[in-house]
mmCIF file of C-alpha atoms in Angstrom:
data_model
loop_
_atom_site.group_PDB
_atom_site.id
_atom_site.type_symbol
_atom_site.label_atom_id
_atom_site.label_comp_id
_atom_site.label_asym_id
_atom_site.label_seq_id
_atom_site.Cartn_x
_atom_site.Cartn_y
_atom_site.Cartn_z
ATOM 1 C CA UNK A 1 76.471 -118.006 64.492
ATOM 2 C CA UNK A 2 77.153 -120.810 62.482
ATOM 3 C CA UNK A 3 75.771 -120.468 58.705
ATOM 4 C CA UNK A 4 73.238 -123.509 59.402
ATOM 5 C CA UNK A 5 72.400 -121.670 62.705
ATOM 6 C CA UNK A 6 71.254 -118.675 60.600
ATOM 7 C CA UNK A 7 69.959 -120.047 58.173
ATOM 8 C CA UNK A 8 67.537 -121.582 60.100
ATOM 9 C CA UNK A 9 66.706 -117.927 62.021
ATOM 10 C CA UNK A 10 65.937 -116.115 58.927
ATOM 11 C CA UNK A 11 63.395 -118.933 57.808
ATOM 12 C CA UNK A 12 61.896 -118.900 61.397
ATOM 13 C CA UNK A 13 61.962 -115.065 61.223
ATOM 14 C CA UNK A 14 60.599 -114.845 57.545
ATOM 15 C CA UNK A 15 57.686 -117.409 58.686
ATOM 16 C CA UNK A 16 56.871 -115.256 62.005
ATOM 17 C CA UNK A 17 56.821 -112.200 59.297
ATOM 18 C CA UNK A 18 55.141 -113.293 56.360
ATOM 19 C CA UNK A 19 53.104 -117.075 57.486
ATOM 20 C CA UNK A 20 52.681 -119.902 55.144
ATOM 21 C CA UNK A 21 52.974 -118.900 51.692
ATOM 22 C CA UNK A 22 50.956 -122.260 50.295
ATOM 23 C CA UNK A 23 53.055 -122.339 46.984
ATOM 24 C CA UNK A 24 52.996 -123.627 44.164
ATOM 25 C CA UNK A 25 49.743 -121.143 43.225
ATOM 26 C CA UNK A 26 47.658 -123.679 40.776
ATOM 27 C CA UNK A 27 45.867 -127.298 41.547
ATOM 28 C CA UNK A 28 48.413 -130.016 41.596
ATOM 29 C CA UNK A 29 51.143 -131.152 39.559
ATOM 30 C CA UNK A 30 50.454 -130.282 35.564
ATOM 31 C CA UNK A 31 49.594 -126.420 36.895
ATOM 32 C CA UNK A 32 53.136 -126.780 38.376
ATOM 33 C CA UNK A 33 55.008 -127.800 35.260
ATOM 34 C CA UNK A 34 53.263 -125.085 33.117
ATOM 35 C CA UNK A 35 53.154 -122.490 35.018
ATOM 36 C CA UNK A 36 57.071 -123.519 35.664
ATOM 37 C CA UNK A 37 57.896 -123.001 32.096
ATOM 38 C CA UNK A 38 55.487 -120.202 31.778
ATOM 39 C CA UNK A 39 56.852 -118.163 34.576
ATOM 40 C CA UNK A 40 60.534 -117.794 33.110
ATOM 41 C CA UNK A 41 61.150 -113.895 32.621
ATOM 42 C CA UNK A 42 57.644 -113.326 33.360
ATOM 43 C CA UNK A 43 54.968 -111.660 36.155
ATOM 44 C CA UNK A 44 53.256 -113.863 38.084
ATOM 45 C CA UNK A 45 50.233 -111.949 36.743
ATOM 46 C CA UNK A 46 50.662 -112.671 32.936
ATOM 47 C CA UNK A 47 51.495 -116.056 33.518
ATOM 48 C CA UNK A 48 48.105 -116.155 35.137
ATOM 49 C CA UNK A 49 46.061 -115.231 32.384
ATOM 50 C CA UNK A 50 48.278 -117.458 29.801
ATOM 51 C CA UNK A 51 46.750 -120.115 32.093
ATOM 52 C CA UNK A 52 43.188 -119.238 32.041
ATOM 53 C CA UNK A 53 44.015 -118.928 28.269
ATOM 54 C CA UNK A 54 44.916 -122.378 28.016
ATOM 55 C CA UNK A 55 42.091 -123.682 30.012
ATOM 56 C CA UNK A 56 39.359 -121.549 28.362
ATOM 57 C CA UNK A 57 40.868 -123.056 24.450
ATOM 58 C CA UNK A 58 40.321 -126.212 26.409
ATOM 59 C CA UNK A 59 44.022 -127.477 25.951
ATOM 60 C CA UNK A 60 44.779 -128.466 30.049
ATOM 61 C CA UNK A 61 46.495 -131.483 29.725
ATOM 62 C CA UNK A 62 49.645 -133.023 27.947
ATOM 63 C CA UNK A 63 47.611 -134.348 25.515
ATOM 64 C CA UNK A 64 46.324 -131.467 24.234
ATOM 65 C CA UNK A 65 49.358 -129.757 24.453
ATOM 66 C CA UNK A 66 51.038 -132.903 22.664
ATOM 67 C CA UNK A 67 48.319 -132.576 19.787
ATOM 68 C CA UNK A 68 48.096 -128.365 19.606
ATOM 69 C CA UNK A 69 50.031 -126.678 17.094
ATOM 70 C CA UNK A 70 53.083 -125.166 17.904
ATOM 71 C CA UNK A 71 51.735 -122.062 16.274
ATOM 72 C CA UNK A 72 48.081 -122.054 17.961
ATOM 73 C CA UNK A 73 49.901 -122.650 21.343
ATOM 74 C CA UNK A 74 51.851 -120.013 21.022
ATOM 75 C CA UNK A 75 48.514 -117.302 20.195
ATOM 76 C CA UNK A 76 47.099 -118.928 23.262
ATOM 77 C CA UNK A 77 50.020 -118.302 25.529
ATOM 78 C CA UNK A 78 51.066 -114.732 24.299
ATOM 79 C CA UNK A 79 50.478 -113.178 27.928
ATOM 80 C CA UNK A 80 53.380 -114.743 29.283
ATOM 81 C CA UNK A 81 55.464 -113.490 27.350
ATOM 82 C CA UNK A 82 58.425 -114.973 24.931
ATOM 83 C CA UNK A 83 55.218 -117.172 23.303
ATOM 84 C CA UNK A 84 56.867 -118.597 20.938
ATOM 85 C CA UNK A 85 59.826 -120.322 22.274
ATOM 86 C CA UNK A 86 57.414 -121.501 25.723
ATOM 87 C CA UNK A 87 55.283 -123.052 23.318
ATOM 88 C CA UNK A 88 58.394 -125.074 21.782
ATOM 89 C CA UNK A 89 59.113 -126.054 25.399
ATOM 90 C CA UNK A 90 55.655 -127.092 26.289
ATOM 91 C CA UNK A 91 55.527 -129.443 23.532
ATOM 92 C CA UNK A 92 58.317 -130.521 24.432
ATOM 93 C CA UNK A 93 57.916 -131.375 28.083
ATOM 94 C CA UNK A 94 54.771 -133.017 27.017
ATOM 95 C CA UNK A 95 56.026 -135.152 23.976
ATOM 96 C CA UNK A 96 58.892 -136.402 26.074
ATOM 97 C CA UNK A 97 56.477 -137.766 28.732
ATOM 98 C CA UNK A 98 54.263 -139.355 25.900
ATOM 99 C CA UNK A 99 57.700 -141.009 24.114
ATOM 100 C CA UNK A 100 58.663 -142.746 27.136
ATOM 101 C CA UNK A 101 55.588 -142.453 30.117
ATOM 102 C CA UNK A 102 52.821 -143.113 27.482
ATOM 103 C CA UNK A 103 51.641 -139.748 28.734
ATOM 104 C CA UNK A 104 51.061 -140.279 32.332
ATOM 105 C CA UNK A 105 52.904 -137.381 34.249
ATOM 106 C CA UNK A 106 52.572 -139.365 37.534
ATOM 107 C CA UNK A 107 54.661 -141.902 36.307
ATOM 108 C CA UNK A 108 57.112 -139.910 34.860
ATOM 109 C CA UNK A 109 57.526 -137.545 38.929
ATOM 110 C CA UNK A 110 57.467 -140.821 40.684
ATOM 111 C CA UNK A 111 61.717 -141.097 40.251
ATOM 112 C CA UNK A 112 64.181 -140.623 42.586
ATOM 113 C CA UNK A 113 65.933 -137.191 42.965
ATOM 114 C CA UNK A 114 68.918 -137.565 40.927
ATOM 115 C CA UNK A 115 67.486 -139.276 37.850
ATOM 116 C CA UNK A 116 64.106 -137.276 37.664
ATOM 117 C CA UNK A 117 66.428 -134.164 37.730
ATOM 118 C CA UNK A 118 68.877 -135.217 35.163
ATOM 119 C CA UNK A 119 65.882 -136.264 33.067
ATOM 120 C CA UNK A 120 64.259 -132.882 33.437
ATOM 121 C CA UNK A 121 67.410 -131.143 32.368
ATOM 122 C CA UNK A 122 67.686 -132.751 29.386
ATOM 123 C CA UNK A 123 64.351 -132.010 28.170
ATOM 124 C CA UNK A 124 64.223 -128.498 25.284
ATOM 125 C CA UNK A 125 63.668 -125.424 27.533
ATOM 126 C CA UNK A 126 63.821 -126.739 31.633
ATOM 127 C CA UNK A 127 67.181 -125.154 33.240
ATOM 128 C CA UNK A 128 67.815 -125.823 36.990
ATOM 129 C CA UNK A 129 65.700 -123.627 38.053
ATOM 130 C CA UNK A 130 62.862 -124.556 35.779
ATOM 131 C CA UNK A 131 63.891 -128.016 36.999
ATOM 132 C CA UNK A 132 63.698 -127.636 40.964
ATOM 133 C CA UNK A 133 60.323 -125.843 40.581
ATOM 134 C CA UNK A 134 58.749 -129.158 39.210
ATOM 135 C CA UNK A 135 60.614 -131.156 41.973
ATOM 136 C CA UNK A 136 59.466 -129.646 44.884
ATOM 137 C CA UNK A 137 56.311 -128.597 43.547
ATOM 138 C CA UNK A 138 55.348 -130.848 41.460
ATOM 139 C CA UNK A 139 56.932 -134.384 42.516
ATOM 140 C CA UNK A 140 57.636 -133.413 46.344
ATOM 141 C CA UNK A 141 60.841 -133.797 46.272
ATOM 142 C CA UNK A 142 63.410 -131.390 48.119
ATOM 143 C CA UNK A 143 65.771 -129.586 45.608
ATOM 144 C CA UNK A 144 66.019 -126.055 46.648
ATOM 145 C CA UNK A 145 64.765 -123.444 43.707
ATOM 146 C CA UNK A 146 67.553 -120.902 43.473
ATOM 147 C CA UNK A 147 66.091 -117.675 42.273
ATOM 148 C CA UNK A 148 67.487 -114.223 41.894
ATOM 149 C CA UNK A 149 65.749 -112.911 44.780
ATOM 150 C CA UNK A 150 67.770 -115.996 46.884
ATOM 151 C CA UNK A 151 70.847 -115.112 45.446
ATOM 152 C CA UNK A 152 70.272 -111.384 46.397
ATOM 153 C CA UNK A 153 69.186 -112.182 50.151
ATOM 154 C CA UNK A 154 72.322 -114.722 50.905
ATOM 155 C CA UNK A 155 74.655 -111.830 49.036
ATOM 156 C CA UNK A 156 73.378 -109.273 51.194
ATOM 157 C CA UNK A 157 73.263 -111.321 54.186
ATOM 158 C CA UNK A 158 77.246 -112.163 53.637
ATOM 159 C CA UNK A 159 76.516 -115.736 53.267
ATOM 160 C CA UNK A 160 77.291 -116.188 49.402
ATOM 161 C CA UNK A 161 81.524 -115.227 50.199
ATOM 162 C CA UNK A 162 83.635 -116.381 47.109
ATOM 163 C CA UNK A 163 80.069 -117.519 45.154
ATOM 164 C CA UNK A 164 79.977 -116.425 41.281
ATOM 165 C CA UNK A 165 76.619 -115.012 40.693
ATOM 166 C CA UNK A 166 76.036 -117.493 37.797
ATOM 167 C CA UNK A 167 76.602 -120.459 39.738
ATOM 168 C CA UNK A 168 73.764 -122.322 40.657
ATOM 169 C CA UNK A 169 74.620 -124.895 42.394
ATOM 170 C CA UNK A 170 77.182 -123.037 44.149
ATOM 171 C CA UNK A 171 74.566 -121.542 45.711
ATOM 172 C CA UNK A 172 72.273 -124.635 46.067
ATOM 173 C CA UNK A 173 74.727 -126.350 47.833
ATOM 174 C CA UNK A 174 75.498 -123.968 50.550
ATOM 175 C CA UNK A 175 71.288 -124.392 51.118
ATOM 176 C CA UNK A 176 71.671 -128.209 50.848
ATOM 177 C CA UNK A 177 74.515 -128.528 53.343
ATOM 178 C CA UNK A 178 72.977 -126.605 56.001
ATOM 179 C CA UNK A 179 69.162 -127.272 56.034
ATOM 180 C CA UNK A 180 67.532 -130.672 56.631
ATOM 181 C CA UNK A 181 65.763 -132.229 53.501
ATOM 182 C CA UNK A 182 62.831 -131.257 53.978
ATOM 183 C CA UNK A 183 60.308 -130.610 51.076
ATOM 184 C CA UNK A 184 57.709 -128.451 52.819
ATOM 185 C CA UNK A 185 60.686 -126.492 54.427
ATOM 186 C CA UNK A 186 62.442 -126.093 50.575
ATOM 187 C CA UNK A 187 58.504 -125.496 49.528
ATOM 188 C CA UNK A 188 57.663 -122.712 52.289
ATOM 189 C CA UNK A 189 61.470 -121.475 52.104
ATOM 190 C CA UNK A 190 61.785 -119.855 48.809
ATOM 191 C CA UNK A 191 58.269 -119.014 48.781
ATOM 192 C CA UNK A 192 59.615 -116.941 51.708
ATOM 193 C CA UNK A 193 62.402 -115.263 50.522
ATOM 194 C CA UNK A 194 61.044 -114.188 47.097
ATOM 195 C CA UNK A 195 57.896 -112.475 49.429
ATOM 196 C CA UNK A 196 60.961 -111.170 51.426
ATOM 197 C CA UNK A 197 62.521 -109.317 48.275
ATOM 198 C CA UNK A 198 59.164 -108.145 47.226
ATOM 199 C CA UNK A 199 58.650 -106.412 50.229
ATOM 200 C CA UNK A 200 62.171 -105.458 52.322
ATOM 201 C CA UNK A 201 64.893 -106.818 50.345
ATOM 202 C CA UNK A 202 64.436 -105.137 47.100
ATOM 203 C CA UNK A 203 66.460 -104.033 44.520
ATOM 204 C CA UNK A 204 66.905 -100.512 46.833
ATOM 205 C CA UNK A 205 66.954 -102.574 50.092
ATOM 206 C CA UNK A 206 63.935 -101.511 52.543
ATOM 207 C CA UNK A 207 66.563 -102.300 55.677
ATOM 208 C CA UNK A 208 64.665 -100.152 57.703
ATOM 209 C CA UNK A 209 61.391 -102.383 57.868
ATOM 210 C CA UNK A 210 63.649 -105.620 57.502
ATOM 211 C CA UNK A 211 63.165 -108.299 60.368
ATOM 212 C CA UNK A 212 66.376 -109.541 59.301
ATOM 213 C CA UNK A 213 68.926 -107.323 59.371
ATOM 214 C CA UNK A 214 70.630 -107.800 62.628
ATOM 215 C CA UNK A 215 71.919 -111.018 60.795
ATOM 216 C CA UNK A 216 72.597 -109.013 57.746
ATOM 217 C CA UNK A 217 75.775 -106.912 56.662
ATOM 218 C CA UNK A 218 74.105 -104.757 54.642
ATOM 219 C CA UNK A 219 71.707 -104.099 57.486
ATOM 220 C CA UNK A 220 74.148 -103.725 60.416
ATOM 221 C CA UNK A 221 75.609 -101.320 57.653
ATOM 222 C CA UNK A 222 72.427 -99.472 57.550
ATOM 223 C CA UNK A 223 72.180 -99.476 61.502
ATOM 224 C CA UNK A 224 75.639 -98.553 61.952
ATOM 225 C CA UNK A 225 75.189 -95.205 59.593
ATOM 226 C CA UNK A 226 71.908 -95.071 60.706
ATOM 227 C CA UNK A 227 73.160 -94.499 64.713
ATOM 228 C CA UNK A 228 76.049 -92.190 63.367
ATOM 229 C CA UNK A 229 73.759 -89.513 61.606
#
């Protein structure tokens, strides 16, 4: 099979396994961008009560972000995780939209791809993937999120040949070349996979229970020593 071929089987398969995933967890676009920056080296879990931290201190929205303390954002946030530095980048997110979108994050997603994306990257604390978690969550727009657990499923699979590990968009690319651009496939897509690597394709892979490993190497090396023994 071609590599857009299976591509396209292992997110019908993961779909048929694990349904719709109905990412980004949160209520619309500013619960994407802070729980974004939140999330980085964190659990899911502790970036969920950092959240309910902020919302309880009543400082939901860029302007109260903006107007906090560095220091009193960072006691509010200390969950997460790292507190201090995700405060720095929370301010900074939100005093770049008020210097040049007067505050108004809708204005600031409405961009095209390629400009939105450079402009995120240049803001204190957003990386790529920080970056591509805001665009397809938050603005809509298809720019696949490369995570560790995609890395590991394409590396297992044997689709990531000749890849280094700490390129990106290496990896992004061989996504973007072979799927259509479609944001509620990129949405649903690495929603899937990371459930995938929580539950098959973990760090000691579950090949046994995996509904992809007749595409896989590592799982027709599994079968193979599996029918030998």
């Amino acid at each position: 099979m071609k590599t857009d071929s299976i591509l396209l089987e292992i997110y019908r398969r993961l779909y048929q396994e694990y349904g719709p995933q109905g990412w980004w967890p949160g209520d619309g676009p500013l619960d994407v961008v802070i729980g974004a920056i939140l999330t980085q080296s964190a659990a899911w879990t502790n970036v969920e009560m950092a959240l309910q931290n902020l919302k309880v201190a009543d400082c939901w929205s860029l302007d109260a972000i903006n107007r906090c303390p560095e220091s009193d954002l960072a006691s509010i946030i200390i969950p997460c995780g790292f507190f201090n530095s995700k405060a720095r980048k929370l301010k900074a997110f939100a005093a770049h939209v008020f210097s040049y979108y007067q505050g108004d994050l809708s204005k600031f997603l409405n961009q095209e791809l390629q400009h939105l994306r450079d402009e995120l990257l240049s803001i204190h604390g957003i990386g790529p993937e920080t970056a591509d978690d805001i665009l397809v969550y938050a603005a809509e727009i298809p720019s696949f999120v490369i995570d560790v657990y995609t890395k590991r499923i394409l590396q297992r699979m044997g689709l990531a040949f000749g890849i280094n590990d700490k390129d990106y968009y290496a990896f992004q690319s061989l996504l973007h070349e072979a799927l259509p651009r479609d944001v509620i496939m990129f949405n649903e897509y690495h929603a899937l996979l990371d459930e995938h690597a929580k539950n098959a394709c973990t760090k000691v892979p579950q090949c046994s229970a995996c509904c992809l490993r007749d595409l896989c190497l590592t799982g027709q090396r599994y079968m193979s020593l599996e029918a030998t023994s």
